[in-house]
PDB file of C-alpha atoms in Angstrom:
ATOM      1  CA  ASN A 478      -6.702  16.392  -4.610  1.00  0.00           C
ATOM      2  CA  GLY A 479      -8.756  13.806  -4.708  1.00  0.00           C
ATOM      3  CA  LEU A 480      -8.519   9.581  -5.082  1.00  0.00           C
ATOM      4  CA  ALA A 481      -6.193   7.098  -6.284  1.00  0.00           C
ATOM      5  CA  ARG A 482      -5.930   3.431  -6.117  1.00  0.00           C
ATOM      6  CA  ILE A 483      -2.239   2.011  -5.064  1.00  0.00           C
ATOM      7  CA  THR A 484      -1.688  -1.965  -4.030  1.00  0.00           C
ATOM      8  CA  CYS A 485       0.728  -1.773  -1.442  1.00  0.00           C
ATOM      9  CA  SER A 486       2.665  -4.857  -0.339  1.00  0.00           C
ATOM     10  CA  GLY A 487      -0.257  -7.214  -2.378  1.00  0.00           C
ATOM     11  CA  THR A 488      -3.034  -4.967  -0.703  1.00  0.00           C
ATOM     12  CA  PRO A 489      -5.247  -2.613  -2.443  1.00  0.00           C
ATOM     13  CA  VAL A 490      -5.563   0.583  -0.773  1.00  0.00           C
ATOM     14  CA  LEU A 491      -7.478   3.788  -1.354  1.00  0.00           C
ATOM     15  CA  LEU A 492      -5.012   7.302  -1.184  1.00  0.00           C
ATOM     16  CA  VAL A 493      -7.528  10.054  -0.060  1.00  0.00           C
ATOM     17  CA  GLY A 494      -5.664  13.512  -0.536  1.00  0.00           C
ATOM     18  CA  ARG A 495      -6.608  17.099   0.382  1.00  0.00           C
ATOM     19  CA  GLU A 496      -4.171  19.655  -0.199  1.00  0.00           C
ATOM     20  CA  GLN A 497      -1.413  18.719   1.544  1.00  0.00           C
ATOM     21  CA  THR A 498      -3.058  15.620   3.652  1.00  0.00           C
ATOM     22  CA  VAL A 499      -3.279  12.590   2.478  1.00  0.00           C
ATOM     23  CA  PHE A 500      -5.094   9.629   4.271  1.00  0.00           C
ATOM     24  CA  ALA A 501      -4.816   5.788   3.266  1.00  0.00           C
ATOM     25  CA  TYR A 502      -8.261   3.148   3.214  1.00  0.00           C
ATOM     26  CA  ARG A 503      -8.106  -0.200   2.638  1.00  0.00           C
ATOM     27  CA  ASP A 504     -10.008  -0.125  -0.762  1.00  0.00           C
ATOM     28  CA  ARG A 505     -13.219  -1.365   0.375  1.00  0.00           C
ATOM     29  CA  CYS A 506     -16.435  -0.295   1.245  1.00  0.00           C
ATOM     30  CA  PRO A 507     -17.289  -0.808   5.247  1.00  0.00           C
ATOM     31  CA  LEU A 508     -20.755  -1.634   4.305  1.00  0.00           C
ATOM     32  CA  CYS A 509     -21.153  -3.365   0.967  1.00  0.00           C
ATOM     33  CA  THR A 510     -17.189  -5.111   1.291  1.00  0.00           C
ATOM     34  CA  ARG A 511     -17.234  -3.335  -2.427  1.00  0.00           C
ATOM     35  CA  ARG A 512     -14.164  -1.687  -4.033  1.00  0.00           C
ATOM     36  CA  LEU A 513     -14.132   1.713  -4.231  1.00  0.00           C
ATOM     37  CA  GLU A 514     -13.368   1.987  -8.345  1.00  0.00           C
ATOM     38  CA  GLU A 515     -16.386   4.327  -8.955  1.00  0.00           C
ATOM     39  CA  ALA A 516     -16.201   6.328  -5.118  1.00  0.00           C
ATOM     40  CA  ARG A 517     -17.077  10.093  -5.363  1.00  0.00           C
ATOM     41  CA  LEU A 518     -14.793  12.088  -2.569  1.00  0.00           C
ATOM     42  CA  GLU A 519     -16.920  14.596  -0.748  1.00  0.00           C
ATOM     43  CA  TRP A 520     -15.361  16.047   1.965  1.00  0.00           C
ATOM     44  CA  PRO A 521     -14.674  14.760   4.387  1.00  0.00           C
ATOM     45  CA  PHE A 522     -16.402  11.631   3.253  1.00  0.00           C
ATOM     46  CA  VAL A 523     -15.816   9.088   0.163  1.00  0.00           C
ATOM     47  CA  ARG A 524     -19.299   7.697  -1.124  1.00  0.00           C
ATOM     48  CA  CYS A 525     -19.307   4.413  -2.439  1.00  0.00           C
ATOM     49  CA  ALA A 526     -21.068   3.927  -5.739  1.00  0.00           C
ATOM     50  CA  GLY A 527     -22.300   0.449  -4.784  1.00  0.00           C
ATOM     51  CA  CYS A 528     -24.320   0.483  -2.346  1.00  0.00           C
ATOM     52  CA  GLY A 529     -24.205   4.829  -1.603  1.00  0.00           C
ATOM     53  CA  GLU A 530     -22.410   4.573   1.989  1.00  0.00           C
ATOM     54  CA  ARG A 531     -19.980   7.706   3.140  1.00  0.00           C
ATOM     55  CA  PHE A 532     -17.215   7.429   5.044  1.00  0.00           C
ATOM     56  CA  ASP A 533     -15.235  10.117   7.185  1.00  0.00           C
ATOM     57  CA  VAL A 534     -11.643  10.389   5.955  1.00  0.00           C
ATOM     58  CA  VAL A 535     -11.039  12.963   8.793  1.00  0.00           C
ATOM     59  CA  HIS A 536     -11.861  10.511  11.431  1.00  0.00           C
ATOM     60  CA  ALA A 537     -10.777   7.343  11.266  1.00  0.00           C
ATOM     61  CA  GLY A 538     -12.981   6.106   8.609  1.00  0.00           C
ATOM     62  CA  ARG A 539     -16.241   6.319  10.254  1.00  0.00           C
ATOM     63  CA  VAL A 540     -19.394   5.261   8.507  1.00  0.00           C
ATOM     64  CA  ALA A 541     -22.092   8.511   8.384  1.00  0.00           C
ATOM     65  CA  GLU A 542     -25.278   6.850   9.080  1.00  0.00           C
ATOM     66  CA  ASN A 543     -23.692   3.753  11.149  1.00  0.00           C
ATOM     67  CA  SER A 544     -21.088   4.263  13.776  1.00  0.00           C
ATOM     68  CA  ASP A 545     -20.471   1.338  14.447  1.00  0.00           C
ATOM     69  CA  ARG A 546     -18.834   0.147  10.740  1.00  0.00           C
ATOM     70  CA  SER A 547     -15.547   1.931   9.697  1.00  0.00           C
ATOM     71  CA  ALA A 548     -13.346   1.966   6.625  1.00  0.00           C
ATOM     72  CA  GLU A 549      -9.990  -0.079   7.495  1.00  0.00           C
ATOM     73  CA  PRO A 550      -7.621   3.231   7.335  1.00  0.00           C
ATOM     74  CA  PHE A 551      -3.556   2.369   7.133  1.00  0.00           C
ATOM     75  CA  PRO A 552      -0.672   4.740   8.889  1.00  0.00           C
ATOM     76  CA  LEU A 553       1.218   6.528   6.866  1.00  0.00           C
ATOM     77  CA  ILE A 554       4.250   8.936   7.001  1.00  0.00           C
ATOM     78  CA  ARG A 555       4.721  12.182   4.524  1.00  0.00           C
ATOM     79  CA  GLU A 556       8.350  12.264   3.791  1.00  0.00           C
ATOM     80  CA  GLY A 557       8.456  14.870   1.226  1.00  0.00           C
ATOM     81  CA  GLU A 558       6.875  14.322  -1.873  1.00  0.00           C
ATOM     82  CA  ARG A 559       7.210  10.533  -0.815  1.00  0.00           C
ATOM     83  CA  VAL A 560       3.817   8.683   1.375  1.00  0.00           C
ATOM     84  CA  ARG A 561       5.483   5.237   3.419  1.00  0.00           C
ATOM     85  CA  ILE A 562       2.012   3.060   4.119  1.00  0.00           C
ATOM     86  CA  ALA A 563       2.138   0.404   7.144  1.00  0.00           C
ATOM     87  CA  ILE A 564       0.310  -2.407   6.533  1.00  0.00           C
ATOM     88  CA  PRO A 565      -0.727  -5.038   9.120  1.00  0.00           C
ATOM     89  CA  LEU A 566       1.200  -8.063   8.743  1.00  0.00           C
ATOM     90  CA  GLY A 567      -1.536 -10.716   7.149  1.00  0.00           C
ATOM     91  CA  VAL A 568      -4.077  -8.212   5.870  1.00  0.00           C
TER      92      VAL A 568
END
């Protein structure tokens, strides 16, 4: 349960996990565009330490107070204990 940061095909990724569920997002705040290094998990939200904005990991990264903005989700597939993340070409 919690947050983890990895690099996948050169792209910084934020993994958000709770129980048996895992979500993958670009490691960048959708509002201030900073990396989410000091972000906090406030389930189902991730809060950016830089600007304080929250995005909903369950609802495709929608920003809580600004529905026009969202974090960039990446599709993933769980294979037992492993996770495969699909990073779009040219990203």
